[in-house]
mmCIF file of C-alpha atoms in Angstrom:
data_model
loop_
_atom_site.group_PDB
_atom_site.id
_atom_site.type_symbol
_atom_site.label_atom_id
_atom_site.label_comp_id
_atom_site.label_asym_id
_atom_site.label_seq_id
_atom_site.Cartn_x
_atom_site.Cartn_y
_atom_site.Cartn_z
ATOM 1 C CA UNK A 57 7.224 10.028 264.837
ATOM 2 C CA UNK A 58 3.513 9.309 263.807
ATOM 3 C CA UNK A 59 2.093 6.989 261.939
ATOM 4 C CA UNK A 60 1.527 10.383 259.427
ATOM 5 C CA UNK A 61 4.771 11.483 259.824
ATOM 6 C CA UNK A 62 7.515 11.139 257.343
ATOM 7 C CA UNK A 63 11.398 11.281 257.474
ATOM 8 C CA UNK A 64 12.988 14.205 255.441
ATOM 9 C CA UNK A 65 13.953 12.966 252.387
ATOM 10 C CA UNK A 66 18.322 11.527 252.615
ATOM 11 C CA UNK A 67 20.266 14.251 250.724
ATOM 12 C CA UNK A 68 23.545 13.749 249.057
ATOM 13 C CA UNK A 69 26.198 15.992 247.947
ATOM 14 C CA UNK A 70 26.228 16.935 244.258
ATOM 15 C CA UNK A 71 28.344 14.575 241.740
ATOM 16 C CA UNK A 72 30.051 14.286 238.636
ATOM 17 C CA UNK A 73 28.784 12.179 236.858
ATOM 18 C CA UNK A 74 29.992 10.672 232.965
ATOM 19 C CA UNK A 75 27.971 9.393 231.171
ATOM 20 C CA UNK A 76 29.397 7.568 228.119
ATOM 21 C CA UNK A 77 26.969 4.720 226.435
ATOM 22 C CA UNK A 78 27.783 2.875 222.907
ATOM 23 C CA UNK A 79 24.481 2.946 220.496
ATOM 24 C CA UNK A 80 21.727 1.052 221.007
ATOM 25 C CA UNK A 81 22.150 -0.070 217.281
ATOM 26 C CA UNK A 82 18.776 0.594 214.764
ATOM 27 C CA UNK A 83 17.455 2.590 217.939
ATOM 28 C CA UNK A 84 19.235 4.913 218.898
ATOM 29 C CA UNK A 85 22.483 6.717 217.991
ATOM 30 C CA UNK A 86 25.113 6.952 220.918
ATOM 31 C CA UNK A 87 24.499 10.793 221.665
ATOM 32 C CA UNK A 88 20.720 10.999 221.725
ATOM 33 C CA UNK A 89 21.077 8.789 224.412
ATOM 34 C CA UNK A 90 23.834 9.630 225.889
ATOM 35 C CA UNK A 91 21.786 13.308 225.916
ATOM 36 C CA UNK A 92 18.126 11.136 226.907
ATOM 37 C CA UNK A 93 20.058 9.999 229.896
ATOM 38 C CA UNK A 94 21.075 13.230 231.448
ATOM 39 C CA UNK A 95 17.983 13.844 231.206
ATOM 40 C CA UNK A 96 15.909 11.968 232.918
ATOM 41 C CA UNK A 97 18.960 11.596 235.452
ATOM 42 C CA UNK A 98 18.906 15.620 235.769
ATOM 43 C CA UNK A 99 15.340 15.417 236.830
ATOM 44 C CA UNK A 100 15.728 13.700 240.156
ATOM 45 C CA UNK A 101 19.472 14.764 240.453
ATOM 46 C CA UNK A 102 20.014 18.671 239.714
ATOM 47 C CA UNK A 103 22.422 19.945 241.456
ATOM 48 C CA UNK A 104 25.272 17.390 240.265
ATOM 49 C CA UNK A 105 27.546 18.115 237.423
ATOM 50 C CA UNK A 106 27.045 15.996 234.451
ATOM 51 C CA UNK A 107 29.100 15.106 231.842
ATOM 52 C CA UNK A 108 28.431 13.952 228.388
ATOM 53 C CA UNK A 109 30.810 11.914 226.519
ATOM 54 C CA UNK A 110 29.262 9.793 223.638
ATOM 55 C CA UNK A 111 31.224 6.454 223.636
ATOM 56 C CA UNK A 112 31.770 3.818 220.261
ATOM 57 C CA UNK A 113 34.222 1.127 220.477
ATOM 58 C CA UNK A 114 34.795 0.816 217.004
ATOM 59 C CA UNK A 115 32.208 0.253 214.773
ATOM 60 C CA UNK A 116 28.370 1.954 214.248
ATOM 61 C CA UNK A 117 28.835 5.844 215.745
ATOM 62 C CA UNK A 118 32.936 6.149 215.978
ATOM 63 C CA UNK A 119 33.710 9.480 213.939
ATOM 64 C CA UNK A 120 30.494 10.796 215.621
ATOM 65 C CA UNK A 121 31.293 9.824 219.091
ATOM 66 C CA UNK A 122 34.955 11.417 218.533
ATOM 67 C CA UNK A 123 33.828 13.956 216.967
ATOM 68 C CA UNK A 124 31.325 15.221 219.814
ATOM 69 C CA UNK A 125 33.720 15.469 221.876
ATOM 70 C CA UNK A 126 36.459 17.259 219.424
ATOM 71 C CA UNK A 127 35.395 21.083 218.758
ATOM 72 C CA UNK A 128 38.188 21.373 215.488
ATOM 73 C CA UNK A 129 37.222 18.416 213.772
ATOM 74 C CA UNK A 130 36.324 18.539 210.017
ATOM 75 C CA UNK A 131 34.608 16.514 208.535
ATOM 76 C CA UNK A 132 34.941 14.973 204.665
ATOM 77 C CA UNK A 133 32.957 13.615 201.871
ATOM 78 C CA UNK A 134 33.490 11.112 199.173
ATOM 79 C CA UNK A 135 31.167 10.857 197.006
ATOM 80 C CA UNK A 136 30.563 7.591 194.451
ATOM 81 C CA UNK A 137 32.555 4.759 196.702
ATOM 82 C CA UNK A 138 31.609 1.321 196.634
ATOM 83 C CA UNK A 139 29.412 0.222 199.293
ATOM 84 C CA UNK A 140 29.253 -3.457 200.279
ATOM 85 C CA UNK A 141 26.655 -5.019 197.354
ATOM 86 C CA UNK A 142 28.645 -3.121 194.542
ATOM 87 C CA UNK A 143 26.235 0.237 194.719
ATOM 88 C CA UNK A 144 27.243 3.842 194.817
ATOM 89 C CA UNK A 145 27.312 5.625 198.249
ATOM 90 C CA UNK A 146 29.105 8.143 200.347
ATOM 91 C CA UNK A 147 32.179 7.757 202.140
ATOM 92 C CA UNK A 148 33.241 10.293 205.533
ATOM 93 C CA UNK A 149 36.688 10.780 207.184
ATOM 94 C CA UNK A 150 36.594 12.907 209.958
ATOM 95 C CA UNK A 151 40.022 14.768 210.094
ATOM 96 C CA UNK A 152 41.552 15.864 213.832
ATOM 97 C CA UNK A 153 43.347 19.360 214.134
ATOM 98 C CA UNK A 154 46.857 17.136 214.661
ATOM 99 C CA UNK A 155 45.935 15.928 210.882
ATOM 100 C CA UNK A 156 44.463 12.592 211.918
ATOM 101 C CA UNK A 157 42.339 11.123 209.776
ATOM 102 C CA UNK A 158 40.120 8.718 211.083
ATOM 103 C CA UNK A 159 37.492 6.689 209.320
ATOM 104 C CA UNK A 160 34.457 4.091 210.433
ATOM 105 C CA UNK A 161 34.807 1.024 208.258
ATOM 106 C CA UNK A 162 30.510 0.676 209.281
ATOM 107 C CA UNK A 163 29.699 3.849 207.629
ATOM 108 C CA UNK A 164 31.022 2.423 204.152
ATOM 109 C CA UNK A 165 31.238 -1.214 203.776
ATOM 110 C CA UNK A 166 28.798 -2.188 206.791
ATOM 111 C CA UNK A 167 25.866 -4.486 207.077
ATOM 112 C CA UNK A 168 23.179 -1.411 207.374
ATOM 113 C CA UNK A 169 24.287 -0.894 203.949
ATOM 114 C CA UNK A 170 22.702 -4.192 202.311
ATOM 115 C CA UNK A 171 19.740 -4.436 200.335
ATOM 116 C CA UNK A 172 20.542 -8.308 200.701
ATOM 117 C CA UNK A 173 22.783 -10.250 203.181
ATOM 118 C CA UNK A 174 25.906 -12.218 201.475
ATOM 119 C CA UNK A 175 28.301 -12.933 203.384
ATOM 120 C CA UNK A 176 30.318 -14.284 200.520
ATOM 121 C CA UNK A 177 30.136 -11.269 197.775
ATOM 122 C CA UNK A 178 29.984 -8.663 200.241
ATOM 123 C CA UNK A 179 33.624 -6.911 200.135
ATOM 124 C CA UNK A 180 35.526 -4.104 201.629
ATOM 125 C CA UNK A 181 36.569 -2.262 198.108
ATOM 126 C CA UNK A 182 34.668 1.456 199.916
ATOM 127 C CA UNK A 183 36.660 1.362 202.472
ATOM 128 C CA UNK A 184 40.025 1.715 201.071
ATOM 129 C CA UNK A 185 38.152 4.222 198.791
ATOM 130 C CA UNK A 186 37.642 6.730 201.992
ATOM 131 C CA UNK A 187 41.681 6.044 202.791
ATOM 132 C CA UNK A 188 43.326 6.664 199.524
ATOM 133 C CA UNK A 189 40.592 9.553 199.836
ATOM 134 C CA UNK A 190 41.846 11.108 203.337
ATOM 135 C CA UNK A 191 45.778 9.846 201.784
ATOM 136 C CA UNK A 192 45.543 12.064 199.487
ATOM 137 C CA UNK A 193 44.673 14.803 201.617
ATOM 138 C CA UNK A 194 47.550 14.956 203.493
ATOM 139 C CA UNK A 195 46.167 11.841 206.088
ATOM 140 C CA UNK A 196 49.167 12.341 208.508
ATOM 141 C CA UNK A 197 48.178 9.006 210.380
ATOM 142 C CA UNK A 198 45.181 6.867 210.627
ATOM 143 C CA UNK A 199 42.476 6.101 213.108
ATOM 144 C CA UNK A 200 40.329 2.773 211.269
ATOM 145 C CA UNK A 201 37.193 2.081 213.352
ATOM 146 C CA UNK A 202 36.105 -1.868 212.421
ATOM 147 C CA UNK A 203 33.496 -2.969 213.572
ATOM 148 C CA UNK A 204 30.236 -3.645 211.674
ATOM 149 C CA UNK A 205 31.483 -5.407 208.895
ATOM 150 C CA UNK A 206 29.076 -6.579 205.941
ATOM 151 C CA UNK A 207 31.898 -8.301 204.527
ATOM 152 C CA UNK A 208 34.094 -11.366 205.378
ATOM 153 C CA UNK A 209 37.188 -10.715 202.150
ATOM 154 C CA UNK A 210 39.966 -10.360 205.137
ATOM 155 C CA UNK A 211 39.968 -6.639 203.723
ATOM 156 C CA UNK A 212 41.434 -7.196 200.813
ATOM 157 C CA UNK A 213 38.604 -5.849 199.126
ATOM 158 C CA UNK A 214 39.943 -2.194 200.676
ATOM 159 C CA UNK A 215 43.712 -3.559 199.693
ATOM 160 C CA UNK A 216 42.813 -3.814 196.614
ATOM 161 C CA UNK A 217 41.565 -0.264 196.761
ATOM 162 C CA UNK A 218 44.903 0.555 197.703
ATOM 163 C CA UNK A 219 46.961 -0.655 194.740
ATOM 164 C CA UNK A 220 47.571 -4.764 195.955
ATOM 165 C CA UNK A 221 46.706 -6.866 193.254
ATOM 166 C CA UNK A 222 45.067 -10.501 194.236
ATOM 167 C CA UNK A 223 45.559 -12.741 191.389
ATOM 168 C CA UNK A 224 44.660 -16.702 190.837
ATOM 169 C CA UNK A 225 46.579 -19.133 189.173
ATOM 170 C CA UNK A 226 46.398 -17.836 185.667
ATOM 171 C CA UNK A 227 47.274 -13.936 186.275
ATOM 172 C CA UNK A 228 43.913 -12.580 186.313
ATOM 173 C CA UNK A 229 42.154 -10.458 189.217
ATOM 174 C CA UNK A 230 40.109 -12.802 191.554
ATOM 175 C CA UNK A 231 36.864 -11.705 191.980
ATOM 176 C CA UNK A 232 34.888 -9.815 195.075
ATOM 177 C CA UNK A 233 34.324 -10.641 198.920
ATOM 178 C CA UNK A 234 35.544 -13.447 200.593
ATOM 179 C CA UNK A 235 34.114 -16.098 198.709
ATOM 180 C CA UNK A 236 36.625 -15.417 195.705
ATOM 181 C CA UNK A 237 39.794 -16.116 197.662
ATOM 182 C CA UNK A 238 39.557 -19.429 197.562
ATOM 183 C CA UNK A 239 40.558 -18.461 193.502
ATOM 184 C CA UNK A 240 43.545 -16.883 195.045
ATOM 185 C CA UNK A 241 47.218 -17.911 194.423
ATOM 186 C CA UNK A 242 49.194 -14.426 194.178
ATOM 187 C CA UNK A 243 49.299 -11.728 195.997
ATOM 188 C CA UNK A 244 51.061 -8.632 194.174
ATOM 189 C CA UNK A 245 52.212 -5.718 196.555
ATOM 190 C CA UNK A 246 54.152 -3.558 194.548
ATOM 191 C CA UNK A 247 51.966 -1.445 193.414
ATOM 192 C CA UNK A 248 50.336 -1.077 197.123
ATOM 193 C CA UNK A 249 50.448 2.585 198.363
ATOM 194 C CA UNK A 250 52.711 3.948 201.131
ATOM 195 C CA UNK A 251 50.747 4.486 204.772
ATOM 196 C CA UNK A 252 50.832 7.439 205.872
ATOM 197 C CA UNK A 253 54.184 8.903 208.568
ATOM 198 C CA UNK A 254 52.092 9.296 211.503
ATOM 199 C CA UNK A 255 51.617 5.203 211.329
ATOM 200 C CA UNK A 256 48.033 3.021 210.750
ATOM 201 C CA UNK A 257 45.724 1.588 214.429
ATOM 202 C CA UNK A 258 43.368 -0.146 213.830
ATOM 203 C CA UNK A 259 40.469 -0.065 215.845
ATOM 204 C CA UNK A 260 38.950 -3.806 217.189
ATOM 205 C CA UNK A 261 35.811 -4.319 218.707
ATOM 206 C CA UNK A 262 36.903 -7.792 219.171
ATOM 207 C CA UNK A 263 39.095 -10.811 219.847
ATOM 208 C CA UNK A 264 37.724 -13.042 217.561
ATOM 209 C CA UNK A 265 41.157 -13.900 215.758
ATOM 210 C CA UNK A 266 41.132 -14.915 211.577
ATOM 211 C CA UNK A 267 40.043 -18.603 210.876
ATOM 212 C CA UNK A 268 38.964 -21.809 212.450
ATOM 213 C CA UNK A 269 35.885 -22.326 215.392
ATOM 214 C CA UNK A 270 36.477 -18.620 217.142
ATOM 215 C CA UNK A 271 37.417 -17.210 213.850
ATOM 216 C CA UNK A 272 35.385 -14.541 211.892
ATOM 217 C CA UNK A 273 34.135 -16.886 209.508
ATOM 218 C CA UNK A 274 32.280 -18.902 212.098
ATOM 219 C CA UNK A 275 31.720 -16.223 214.917
ATOM 220 C CA UNK A 276 30.533 -13.785 212.148
ATOM 221 C CA UNK A 277 29.413 -15.333 209.779
ATOM 222 C CA UNK A 278 25.670 -16.168 210.587
ATOM 223 C CA UNK A 279 24.669 -12.099 211.322
ATOM 224 C CA UNK A 280 25.797 -11.894 207.538
ATOM 225 C CA UNK A 281 24.167 -14.965 206.123
ATOM 226 C CA UNK A 282 26.448 -17.330 205.886
ATOM 227 C CA UNK A 283 25.400 -21.292 206.441
ATOM 228 C CA UNK A 284 27.582 -23.680 207.967
ATOM 229 C CA UNK A 285 28.730 -25.109 203.766
ATOM 230 C CA UNK A 286 29.353 -20.857 203.056
ATOM 231 C CA UNK A 287 31.479 -21.036 206.516
ATOM 232 C CA UNK A 288 33.483 -23.896 206.652
ATOM 233 C CA UNK A 289 34.120 -22.268 202.465
ATOM 234 C CA UNK A 290 34.578 -18.509 204.006
ATOM 235 C CA UNK A 291 37.121 -20.115 206.392
ATOM 236 C CA UNK A 292 38.740 -21.952 204.416
ATOM 237 C CA UNK A 293 39.589 -19.276 201.850
ATOM 238 C CA UNK A 294 40.582 -16.586 204.521
ATOM 239 C CA UNK A 295 43.239 -18.737 205.696
ATOM 240 C CA UNK A 296 44.541 -19.280 202.213
ATOM 241 C CA UNK A 297 44.512 -14.931 201.944
ATOM 242 C CA UNK A 298 46.374 -15.761 205.244
ATOM 243 C CA UNK A 299 49.088 -18.218 203.590
ATOM 244 C CA UNK A 300 49.548 -15.856 200.660
ATOM 245 C CA UNK A 301 49.923 -12.744 202.594
ATOM 246 C CA UNK A 302 51.648 -14.469 205.669
ATOM 247 C CA UNK A 303 54.718 -12.580 204.009
ATOM 248 C CA UNK A 304 53.748 -9.369 204.623
ATOM 249 C CA UNK A 305 51.721 -9.271 207.983
ATOM 250 C CA UNK A 306 52.761 -7.551 210.320
ATOM 251 C CA UNK A 307 50.529 -10.213 213.311
ATOM 252 C CA UNK A 308 49.920 -13.389 213.623
ATOM 253 C CA UNK A 309 46.145 -15.272 212.240
ATOM 254 C CA UNK A 310 45.455 -16.369 215.132
ATOM 255 C CA UNK A 311 46.478 -13.566 217.381
ATOM 256 C CA UNK A 312 43.517 -11.902 218.625
ATOM 257 C CA UNK A 313 41.546 -8.982 216.327
ATOM 258 C CA UNK A 314 42.558 -10.516 213.557
ATOM 259 C CA UNK A 315 39.657 -11.697 212.962
ATOM 260 C CA UNK A 316 38.180 -7.668 213.576
ATOM 261 C CA UNK A 317 35.581 -6.468 210.503
ATOM 262 C CA UNK A 318 34.967 -10.415 208.702
ATOM 263 C CA UNK A 319 39.436 -10.162 208.963
ATOM 264 C CA UNK A 320 40.178 -7.131 207.671
ATOM 265 C CA UNK A 321 42.560 -7.005 210.835
ATOM 266 C CA UNK A 322 44.056 -9.087 209.930
ATOM 267 C CA UNK A 323 44.683 -8.262 206.257
ATOM 268 C CA UNK A 324 45.213 -3.860 206.922
ATOM 269 C CA UNK A 325 47.988 -5.104 208.706
ATOM 270 C CA UNK A 326 49.696 -6.236 205.415
ATOM 271 C CA UNK A 327 49.690 -2.553 205.517
ATOM 272 C CA UNK A 328 51.247 -1.347 207.733
ATOM 273 C CA UNK A 329 48.072 -1.319 210.338
ATOM 274 C CA UNK A 330 48.794 -1.697 213.615
ATOM 275 C CA UNK A 331 45.833 -3.513 216.446
ATOM 276 C CA UNK A 332 44.083 -1.716 219.206
ATOM 277 C CA UNK A 333 41.359 -2.256 221.502
ATOM 278 C CA UNK A 334 38.750 0.679 219.965
ATOM 279 C CA UNK A 335 36.958 1.183 222.760
ATOM 280 C CA UNK A 336 40.086 2.193 225.109
ATOM 281 C CA UNK A 337 41.862 4.469 222.418
ATOM 282 C CA UNK A 338 38.113 5.986 222.059
ATOM 283 C CA UNK A 339 38.392 6.676 225.564
ATOM 284 C CA UNK A 340 41.571 7.917 224.800
ATOM 285 C CA UNK A 341 40.330 10.278 222.438
ATOM 286 C CA UNK A 342 37.030 11.301 223.835
ATOM 287 C CA UNK A 343 38.789 11.932 227.293
ATOM 288 C CA UNK A 344 36.866 9.529 229.492
ATOM 289 C CA UNK A 345 40.137 8.177 230.150
ATOM 290 C CA UNK A 346 40.300 10.970 231.991
ATOM 291 C CA UNK A 347 37.276 10.104 233.444
ATOM 292 C CA UNK A 348 37.979 6.834 235.581
ATOM 293 C CA UNK A 349 39.287 7.835 239.540
ATOM 294 C CA UNK A 350 38.097 11.442 238.705
ATOM 295 C CA UNK A 351 33.943 10.783 238.016
ATOM 296 C CA UNK A 352 31.515 9.630 241.223
ATOM 297 C CA UNK A 353 29.604 6.802 238.970
ATOM 298 C CA UNK A 354 29.603 6.588 235.288
ATOM 299 C CA UNK A 355 26.651 5.205 233.296
ATOM 300 C CA UNK A 356 27.329 3.874 230.084
ATOM 301 C CA UNK A 357 25.265 1.321 227.892
ATOM 302 C CA UNK A 358 24.226 -0.431 224.639
ATOM 303 C CA UNK A 359 21.601 -2.443 223.395
ATOM 304 C CA UNK A 360 21.584 -5.955 224.687
ATOM 305 C CA UNK A 361 24.202 -6.478 227.315
ATOM 306 C CA UNK A 362 25.713 -10.510 227.848
ATOM 307 C CA UNK A 363 28.238 -12.385 228.163
ATOM 308 C CA UNK A 364 30.139 -11.429 224.924
ATOM 309 C CA UNK A 365 29.665 -7.909 226.348
ATOM 310 C CA UNK A 366 33.096 -8.591 227.981
ATOM 311 C CA UNK A 367 35.073 -9.246 224.551
ATOM 312 C CA UNK A 368 36.037 -6.063 224.170
ATOM 313 C CA UNK A 369 32.670 -4.692 223.068
ATOM 314 C CA UNK A 370 32.124 -1.245 224.831
ATOM 315 C CA UNK A 371 30.351 -1.612 227.886
ATOM 316 C CA UNK A 372 33.110 -4.486 228.733
ATOM 317 C CA UNK A 373 36.063 -1.924 228.612
ATOM 318 C CA UNK A 374 34.574 0.603 230.499
ATOM 319 C CA UNK A 375 33.850 -1.692 233.424
ATOM 320 C CA UNK A 376 36.877 -3.103 233.733
ATOM 321 C CA UNK A 377 37.994 -0.010 233.777
ATOM 322 C CA UNK A 378 35.826 0.956 236.889
ATOM 323 C CA UNK A 379 36.785 -2.094 238.722
ATOM 324 C CA UNK A 380 40.344 -0.807 238.265
ATOM 325 C CA UNK A 381 40.169 2.691 239.781
ATOM 326 C CA UNK A 382 36.983 1.947 242.639
ATOM 327 C CA UNK A 383 34.301 4.115 240.235
ATOM 328 C CA UNK A 384 30.571 2.729 240.794
ATOM 329 C CA UNK A 385 28.922 2.110 237.612
ATOM 330 C CA UNK A 386 25.554 2.026 236.077
ATOM 331 C CA UNK A 387 25.066 -0.380 233.359
ATOM 332 C CA UNK A 388 21.174 1.256 231.141
ATOM 333 C CA UNK A 389 20.755 -1.678 228.130
ATOM 334 C CA UNK A 390 17.657 -1.816 225.811
ATOM 335 C CA UNK A 391 18.162 -5.643 227.395
ATOM 336 C CA UNK A 392 20.053 -7.567 230.016
ATOM 337 C CA UNK A 393 20.729 -11.340 229.772
ATOM 338 C CA UNK A 394 23.073 -10.792 232.065
ATOM 339 C CA UNK A 395 23.957 -9.818 234.919
ATOM 340 C CA UNK A 396 26.013 -5.950 235.184
ATOM 341 C CA UNK A 397 28.440 -5.570 238.391
ATOM 342 C CA UNK A 398 27.464 -2.958 239.949
ATOM 343 C CA UNK A 399 24.031 -1.244 238.983
ATOM 344 C CA UNK A 400 21.752 -1.707 236.376
ATOM 345 C CA UNK A 401 18.749 -0.510 234.544
ATOM 346 C CA UNK A 402 16.544 -2.556 231.693
ATOM 347 C CA UNK A 403 14.775 -0.780 228.745
ATOM 348 C CA UNK A 404 12.852 -3.948 228.464
ATOM 349 C CA UNK A 405 12.143 -4.144 231.773
ATOM 350 C CA UNK A 406 11.227 -0.274 232.275
ATOM 351 C CA UNK A 407 8.137 -0.701 228.890
ATOM 352 C CA UNK A 408 6.832 -3.788 229.721
ATOM 353 C CA UNK A 409 8.177 -5.298 226.817
ATOM 354 C CA UNK A 410 11.658 -5.401 224.328
ATOM 355 C CA UNK A 411 8.846 -3.867 221.531
ATOM 356 C CA UNK A 412 7.609 -1.117 223.189
ATOM 357 C CA UNK A 413 11.356 0.253 224.599
ATOM 358 C CA UNK A 414 12.629 -0.497 220.428
ATOM 359 C CA UNK A 415 9.961 2.081 219.640
ATOM 360 C CA UNK A 416 10.488 4.395 221.968
ATOM 361 C CA UNK A 417 14.275 3.949 222.910
ATOM 362 C CA UNK A 418 14.856 7.290 223.415
ATOM 363 C CA UNK A 419 11.832 8.852 226.124
ATOM 364 C CA UNK A 420 12.861 5.070 228.039
ATOM 365 C CA UNK A 421 15.976 6.012 228.050
ATOM 366 C CA UNK A 422 14.897 9.183 229.656
ATOM 367 C CA UNK A 423 12.868 6.910 232.150
ATOM 368 C CA UNK A 424 16.302 4.606 232.920
ATOM 369 C CA UNK A 425 18.101 7.720 233.300
ATOM 370 C CA UNK A 426 16.037 8.516 236.620
ATOM 371 C CA UNK A 427 16.051 5.379 237.927
ATOM 372 C CA UNK A 428 19.755 5.126 237.963
ATOM 373 C CA UNK A 429 20.122 8.298 239.637
ATOM 374 C CA UNK A 430 17.121 7.761 241.814
ATOM 375 C CA UNK A 431 19.643 4.217 242.849
ATOM 376 C CA UNK A 432 22.390 7.469 244.279
#
């Protein structure tokens, strides 16, 4: 071979490649991200079989991810529900073809709906109102995604919308929000609505417990605007709520996932809700579970990959199942703050800065898909 000769490019057999990312919160949703990654991959490996299964873990984008993988779903809207800060918003829920209703807490009680952060006063009332609407429409079972909450009220607002009375020592209704739980004396569940016959699954995106240093107030309070003093107050209030509600709940405050969505995982267990890992359950619903061991490569991703990604989040769940089934994986992240076990691509590295990656996320996601394909 002379110096001007070039070896023939290596040709590999077509592969089955599954694109199963979470959303990059505040930047691009999981559906558009999967599309962009697949387009970039196809530019390099046009003969591969590409399967798009956008994912979620119970938080933002849960409804859209499930709907994108189910041809026969029905969307329902509920106007005038109470948002996390008391302003009115429109709630949505999804009916699957078997009569299951899917509700996403983040959609009507999520942090982005707040004009100003209010960790002590924000509530989950709207979540309960949407659940009640699904029950009124004859839902046979419920799946409730518990990520992205603006509040730390233990699900108290949702329970009140479903008929629970939360009273102070004078027999008066306490106020909204987690801070008001410090005044709680009595929980009256006589008028609590009956759960659907098929049961209630609570899709958790975290292993956080309800109280203390690894609890809802201390772990998630800072992102909701709680300073150390307020975090202590909310933690004490949640413990009081747990003590008063303890006779009717099905889980313990120190159970992993009890602290999901500001403690809503614990509160909704009083209604018979059963905590399940959200990422794994949604993988079942979307067909991703069938791809582990079947696909040659699974491409997943999130806005920032770090140590917390392995504590109940979507990407950590996908990577664990890839390892169990000896399936190759690629993590595409806006930023890489930890090293994934297999291959990875950083949009920030491709774009030259986080600002550039955020400004044109879809463009750099296509480049990331191309970069990932070039590894194979």
